[in-house]
Amino acid sequence: MANPGFQLSLDVKGRSCLVLGGDEEAAEKVGRLLEAGAKVTVISPTLTNDTLRKLTASAKILHRVRRFRETDAQGVVLVINTLRDDADFSRSLLDLARKERFLLCSVDQPECSTAFLPAVVNNGHLRLAVSTSGVAPALARRLRQDLGQVFDKEFGLFLDWLAAIRDETKEAEPDAE
């Protein structure tokens, strides 16, 4: 049976995170981490994604041109493994995550993960997370796309307006209740 997990948002601002792999999937995960303010290191012998190459060239991420080593996980809060073709590696990484106490998301391998990345609708301050507990990732992506159309830029502006009203009310009213 799939584990539904416990949904939360992780504060990674200023924290070290690793992404294993250099493809488009890795680039998407790197983008999400950078947006959250993480310090990102990508470990991959090659970068097949132009975005990752540009981020490396502009020093926004660190790229280690090699395979993962156990010492790479020292001091990290999260490792995202986008490498799907080596089950033995994924299992050994899970053992290391449990031993060293970092969160591990092995993409499309929930059995080799201690954390799961939901599909996210992201618009301004709005974050909607969609998860199928790993049993139907394509459906989660589709729901994210559909919800992204409902909660568009106009909704983001509405949320900004609500935040301003909340701030004004908190300043004007001695009892926030």
PDB file of C-alpha atoms in Angstrom:
ATOM      1  CA  MET A   1       0.000   0.000   0.000  1.00  0.00           C
ATOM      2  CA  ALA A   2       1.278   3.469  -0.874  1.00  0.00           C
ATOM      3  CA  ASN A   3       2.283   5.780   1.968  1.00  0.00           C
ATOM      4  CA  PRO A   4       0.238   9.006   1.833  1.00  0.00           C
ATOM      5  CA  GLY A   5       2.935  10.754   3.873  1.00  0.00           C
ATOM      6  CA  PHE A   6       2.597  13.877   5.978  1.00  0.00           C
ATOM      7  CA  GLN A   7       2.418  17.043   3.906  1.00  0.00           C
ATOM      8  CA  LEU A   8       4.498  20.025   4.974  1.00  0.00           C
ATOM      9  CA  SER A   9       6.675  22.739   3.480  1.00  0.00           C
ATOM     10  CA  LEU A  10      10.384  22.474   4.169  1.00  0.00           C
ATOM     11  CA  ASP A  11      12.395  25.638   4.810  1.00  0.00           C
ATOM     12  CA  VAL A  12      15.607  25.132   2.825  1.00  0.00           C
ATOM     13  CA  LYS A  13      16.615  28.806   2.644  1.00  0.00           C
ATOM     14  CA  GLY A  14      20.388  28.961   3.007  1.00  0.00           C
ATOM     15  CA  ARG A  15      20.596  25.188   3.507  1.00  0.00           C
ATOM     16  CA  SER A  16      22.682  22.771   1.444  1.00  0.00           C
ATOM     17  CA  CYS A  17      20.784  20.432  -0.876  1.00  0.00           C
ATOM     18  CA  LEU A  18      22.007  17.947  -3.480  1.00  0.00           C
ATOM     19  CA  VAL A  19      20.500  16.959  -6.793  1.00  0.00           C
ATOM     20  CA  LEU A  20      21.845  13.797  -8.372  1.00  0.00           C
ATOM     21  CA  GLY A  21      21.603  13.809 -12.163  1.00  0.00           C
ATOM     22  CA  GLY A  22      22.017  16.355 -14.932  1.00  0.00           C
ATOM     23  CA  ASP A  23      18.928  16.061 -17.123  1.00  0.00           C
ATOM     24  CA  GLU A  24      15.688  18.013 -17.527  1.00  0.00           C
ATOM     25  CA  GLU A  25      14.141  16.443 -14.416  1.00  0.00           C
ATOM     26  CA  ALA A  26      17.175  17.474 -12.365  1.00  0.00           C
ATOM     27  CA  ALA A  27      16.888  21.011 -13.758  1.00  0.00           C
ATOM     28  CA  GLU A  28      13.250  21.237 -12.663  1.00  0.00           C
ATOM     29  CA  LYS A  29      14.150  20.128  -9.125  1.00  0.00           C
ATOM     30  CA  VAL A  30      17.105  22.548  -9.031  1.00  0.00           C
ATOM     31  CA  GLY A  31      14.791  25.381 -10.069  1.00  0.00           C
ATOM     32  CA  ARG A  32      12.381  24.599  -7.249  1.00  0.00           C
ATOM     33  CA  LEU A  33      15.224  24.476  -4.726  1.00  0.00           C
ATOM     34  CA  LEU A  34      16.733  27.751  -5.927  1.00  0.00           C
ATOM     35  CA  GLU A  35      13.345  29.443  -5.759  1.00  0.00           C
ATOM     36  CA  ALA A  36      13.142  28.323  -2.119  1.00  0.00           C
ATOM     37  CA  GLY A  37      16.580  29.827  -1.420  1.00  0.00           C
ATOM     38  CA  ALA A  38      18.579  26.597  -1.087  1.00  0.00           C
ATOM     39  CA  LYS A  39      22.299  26.254  -1.736  1.00  0.00           C
ATOM     40  CA  VAL A  40      22.311  23.654  -4.513  1.00  0.00           C
ATOM     41  CA  THR A  41      25.006  21.247  -5.594  1.00  0.00           C
ATOM     42  CA  VAL A  42      24.405  19.043  -8.634  1.00  0.00           C
ATOM     43  CA  ILE A  43      26.387  15.844  -8.848  1.00  0.00           C
ATOM     44  CA  SER A  44      26.566  14.278 -12.282  1.00  0.00           C
ATOM     45  CA  PRO A  45      29.357  13.259 -14.660  1.00  0.00           C
ATOM     46  CA  THR A  46      27.580  15.260 -17.385  1.00  0.00           C
ATOM     47  CA  LEU A  47      24.941  17.972 -17.661  1.00  0.00           C
ATOM     48  CA  THR A  48      22.619  17.287 -20.577  1.00  0.00           C
ATOM     49  CA  ASN A  49      20.384  20.255 -19.713  1.00  0.00           C
ATOM     50  CA  ASP A  50      21.200  23.794 -20.918  1.00  0.00           C
ATOM     51  CA  THR A  51      19.567  25.420 -17.891  1.00  0.00           C
ATOM     52  CA  LEU A  52      21.872  23.503 -15.553  1.00  0.00           C
ATOM     53  CA  ARG A  53      24.894  24.490 -17.645  1.00  0.00           C
ATOM     54  CA  LYS A  54      23.898  28.174 -17.456  1.00  0.00           C
ATOM     55  CA  LEU A  55      23.275  27.992 -13.693  1.00  0.00           C
ATOM     56  CA  THR A  56      26.712  26.420 -13.267  1.00  0.00           C
ATOM     57  CA  ALA A  57      28.397  29.028 -15.485  1.00  0.00           C
ATOM     58  CA  SER A  58      26.767  31.855 -13.518  1.00  0.00           C
ATOM     59  CA  ALA A  59      27.778  30.212 -10.190  1.00  0.00           C
ATOM     60  CA  LYS A  60      24.160  29.918  -9.021  1.00  0.00           C
ATOM     61  CA  ILE A  61      24.752  26.213  -8.432  1.00  0.00           C
ATOM     62  CA  LEU A  62      27.833  24.102  -7.850  1.00  0.00           C
ATOM     63  CA  HIS A  63      28.408  21.195 -10.247  1.00  0.00           C
ATOM     64  CA  ARG A  64      30.553  18.267  -9.193  1.00  0.00           C
ATOM     65  CA  VAL A  65      31.599  16.459 -12.389  1.00  0.00           C
ATOM     66  CA  ARG A  66      31.546  12.916 -11.038  1.00  0.00           C
ATOM     67  CA  ARG A  67      29.372  10.300  -9.394  1.00  0.00           C
ATOM     68  CA  PHE A  68      27.963  10.647  -5.862  1.00  0.00           C
ATOM     69  CA  ARG A  69      30.189   9.850  -2.880  1.00  0.00           C
ATOM     70  CA  GLU A  70      28.903   9.214   0.643  1.00  0.00           C
ATOM     71  CA  THR A  71      30.825  12.232   1.942  1.00  0.00           C
ATOM     72  CA  ASP A  72      28.776  14.474  -0.399  1.00  0.00           C
ATOM     73  CA  ALA A  73      25.798  14.054   1.952  1.00  0.00           C
ATOM     74  CA  GLN A  74      27.557  15.517   4.995  1.00  0.00           C
ATOM     75  CA  GLY A  75      25.697  18.571   6.218  1.00  0.00           C
ATOM     76  CA  VAL A  76      22.906  18.446   3.632  1.00  0.00           C
ATOM     77  CA  VAL A  77      19.245  18.633   4.559  1.00  0.00           C
ATOM     78  CA  LEU A  78      17.862  17.100   1.350  1.00  0.00           C
ATOM     79  CA  VAL A  79      19.072  14.900  -1.494  1.00  0.00           C
ATOM     80  CA  ILE A  80      16.993  14.567  -4.650  1.00  0.00           C
ATOM     81  CA  ASN A  81      17.982  11.551  -6.694  1.00  0.00           C
ATOM     82  CA  THR A  82      16.777  11.787 -10.311  1.00  0.00           C
ATOM     83  CA  LEU A  83      18.736   8.676 -11.335  1.00  0.00           C
ATOM     84  CA  ARG A  84      16.260   5.867 -11.911  1.00  0.00           C
ATOM     85  CA  ASP A  85      18.330   3.197 -13.650  1.00  0.00           C
ATOM     86  CA  ASP A  86      20.332   1.819 -10.700  1.00  0.00           C
ATOM     87  CA  ALA A  87      18.126   0.214  -8.043  1.00  0.00           C
ATOM     88  CA  ASP A  88      21.125  -0.908  -5.967  1.00  0.00           C
ATOM     89  CA  PHE A  89      22.416   2.669  -5.816  1.00  0.00           C
ATOM     90  CA  SER A  90      18.975   3.975  -4.809  1.00  0.00           C
ATOM     91  CA  ARG A  91      18.716   1.403  -1.998  1.00  0.00           C
ATOM     92  CA  SER A  92      22.217   2.203  -0.722  1.00  0.00           C
ATOM     93  CA  LEU A  93      21.363   5.911  -0.814  1.00  0.00           C
ATOM     94  CA  LEU A  94      18.263   5.198   1.294  1.00  0.00           C
ATOM     95  CA  ASP A  95      20.420   3.350   3.852  1.00  0.00           C
ATOM     96  CA  LEU A  96      22.775   6.333   3.963  1.00  0.00           C
ATOM     97  CA  ALA A  97      19.870   8.779   4.377  1.00  0.00           C
ATOM     98  CA  ARG A  98      18.601   6.854   7.376  1.00  0.00           C
ATOM     99  CA  LYS A  99      22.078   6.619   8.884  1.00  0.00           C
ATOM    100  CA  GLU A 100      23.077  10.262   8.277  1.00  0.00           C
ATOM    101  CA  ARG A 101      19.555  11.646   8.818  1.00  0.00           C
ATOM    102  CA  PHE A 102      18.999  13.666   5.681  1.00  0.00           C
ATOM    103  CA  LEU A 103      15.780  13.688   3.678  1.00  0.00           C
ATOM    104  CA  LEU A 104      15.896  11.716   0.447  1.00  0.00           C
ATOM    105  CA  CYS A 105      13.599  11.882  -2.532  1.00  0.00           C
ATOM    106  CA  SER A 106      14.390   9.321  -5.195  1.00  0.00           C
ATOM    107  CA  VAL A 107      12.190  10.404  -8.095  1.00  0.00           C
ATOM    108  CA  ASP A 108       9.636   7.749  -9.125  1.00  0.00           C
ATOM    109  CA  GLN A 109      11.087   5.395  -6.491  1.00  0.00           C
ATOM    110  CA  PRO A 110       8.948   5.881  -3.363  1.00  0.00           C
ATOM    111  CA  GLU A 111      10.350   2.676  -1.872  1.00  0.00           C
ATOM    112  CA  CYS A 112      13.805   4.341  -1.879  1.00  0.00           C
ATOM    113  CA  SER A 113      12.684   7.680  -0.414  1.00  0.00           C
ATOM    114  CA  THR A 114      12.149   9.259   2.984  1.00  0.00           C
ATOM    115  CA  ALA A 115      10.426  12.300   1.449  1.00  0.00           C
ATOM    116  CA  PHE A 116       8.196  12.821  -1.561  1.00  0.00           C
ATOM    117  CA  LEU A 117       7.929  15.781  -3.910  1.00  0.00           C
ATOM    118  CA  PRO A 118       4.360  16.589  -4.857  1.00  0.00           C
ATOM    119  CA  ALA A 119       3.424  18.318  -8.081  1.00  0.00           C
ATOM    120  CA  VAL A 120       3.191  22.013  -7.185  1.00  0.00           C
ATOM    121  CA  VAL A 121       1.058  24.872  -8.467  1.00  0.00           C
ATOM    122  CA  ASN A 122       3.133  27.957  -7.730  1.00  0.00           C
ATOM    123  CA  ASN A 123       1.767  31.475  -8.169  1.00  0.00           C
ATOM    124  CA  GLY A 124       3.134  34.254  -6.005  1.00  0.00           C
ATOM    125  CA  HIS A 125       2.472  33.246  -2.403  1.00  0.00           C
ATOM    126  CA  LEU A 126       0.122  30.439  -3.411  1.00  0.00           C
ATOM    127  CA  ARG A 127       1.453  26.885  -3.225  1.00  0.00           C
ATOM    128  CA  LEU A 128      -0.853  23.989  -3.968  1.00  0.00           C
ATOM    129  CA  ALA A 129       0.680  20.546  -3.626  1.00  0.00           C
ATOM    130  CA  VAL A 130      -0.841  17.594  -5.472  1.00  0.00           C
ATOM    131  CA  SER A 131       0.148  14.052  -4.598  1.00  0.00           C
ATOM    132  CA  THR A 132      -1.092  10.610  -5.517  1.00  0.00           C
ATOM    133  CA  SER A 133       1.215   8.984  -2.937  1.00  0.00           C
ATOM    134  CA  GLY A 134       3.486   8.045  -5.828  1.00  0.00           C
ATOM    135  CA  VAL A 135       0.998   5.657  -7.435  1.00  0.00           C
ATOM    136  CA  ALA A 136       0.040   7.906 -10.390  1.00  0.00           C
ATOM    137  CA  PRO A 137       2.608  10.685 -10.976  1.00  0.00           C
ATOM    138  CA  ALA A 138       1.236  11.467 -14.451  1.00  0.00           C
ATOM    139  CA  LEU A 139      -2.172  12.184 -12.920  1.00  0.00           C
ATOM    140  CA  ALA A 140      -0.584  14.475 -10.312  1.00  0.00           C
ATOM    141  CA  ARG A 141       1.158  16.397 -13.131  1.00  0.00           C
ATOM    142  CA  ARG A 142      -2.128  16.706 -15.024  1.00  0.00           C
ATOM    143  CA  LEU A 143      -3.961  17.967 -11.937  1.00  0.00           C
ATOM    144  CA  ARG A 144      -1.160  20.497 -11.391  1.00  0.00           C
ATOM    145  CA  GLN A 145      -1.605  21.773 -14.942  1.00  0.00           C
ATOM    146  CA  ASP A 146      -5.379  22.050 -14.562  1.00  0.00           C
ATOM    147  CA  LEU A 147      -5.134  23.801 -11.196  1.00  0.00           C
ATOM    148  CA  GLY A 148      -2.488  26.147 -12.611  1.00  0.00           C
ATOM    149  CA  GLN A 149      -5.054  27.385 -15.113  1.00  0.00           C
ATOM    150  CA  VAL A 150      -7.642  27.983 -12.370  1.00  0.00           C
ATOM    151  CA  PHE A 151      -5.209  29.718 -10.003  1.00  0.00           C
ATOM    152  CA  ASP A 152      -3.592  32.037 -12.548  1.00  0.00           C
ATOM    153  CA  LYS A 153      -1.685  35.338 -12.214  1.00  0.00           C
ATOM    154  CA  GLU A 154      -4.912  37.195 -11.454  1.00  0.00           C
ATOM    155  CA  PHE A 155      -5.414  34.933  -8.440  1.00  0.00           C
ATOM    156  CA  GLY A 156      -1.842  35.715  -7.332  1.00  0.00           C
ATOM    157  CA  LEU A 157      -2.665  39.439  -7.449  1.00  0.00           C
ATOM    158  CA  PHE A 158      -5.815  38.774  -5.408  1.00  0.00           C
ATOM    159  CA  LEU A 159      -3.696  36.986  -2.799  1.00  0.00           C
ATOM    160  CA  ASP A 160      -1.303  39.977  -2.657  1.00  0.00           C
ATOM    161  CA  TRP A 161      -4.327  42.257  -2.083  1.00  0.00           C
ATOM    162  CA  LEU A 162      -5.558  40.014   0.753  1.00  0.00           C
ATOM    163  CA  ALA A 163      -2.108  40.100   2.360  1.00  0.00           C
ATOM    164  CA  ALA A 164      -2.081  43.911   2.258  1.00  0.00           C
ATOM    165  CA  ILE A 165      -5.541  44.088   3.861  1.00  0.00           C
ATOM    166  CA  ARG A 166      -4.445  41.628   6.551  1.00  0.00           C
ATOM    167  CA  ASP A 167      -1.366  43.713   7.347  1.00  0.00           C
ATOM    168  CA  GLU A 168      -3.426  46.922   7.513  1.00  0.00           C
ATOM    169  CA  THR A 169      -5.988  45.277   9.771  1.00  0.00           C
ATOM    170  CA  LYS A 170      -3.332  43.913  12.121  1.00  0.00           C
ATOM    171  CA  GLU A 171      -1.852  47.415  12.467  1.00  0.00           C
ATOM    172  CA  ALA A 172      -5.216  49.145  12.944  1.00  0.00           C
ATOM    173  CA  GLU A 173      -6.850  46.656  15.302  1.00  0.00           C
ATOM    174  CA  PRO A 174      -5.394  46.132  18.787  1.00  0.00           C
ATOM    175  CA  ASP A 175      -7.094  42.722  19.054  1.00  0.00           C
ATOM    176  CA  ALA A 176      -6.464  40.724  15.878  1.00  0.00           C
ATOM    177  CA  GLU A 177      -9.318  38.362  16.697  1.00  0.00           C
TER     178      GLU A 177
END
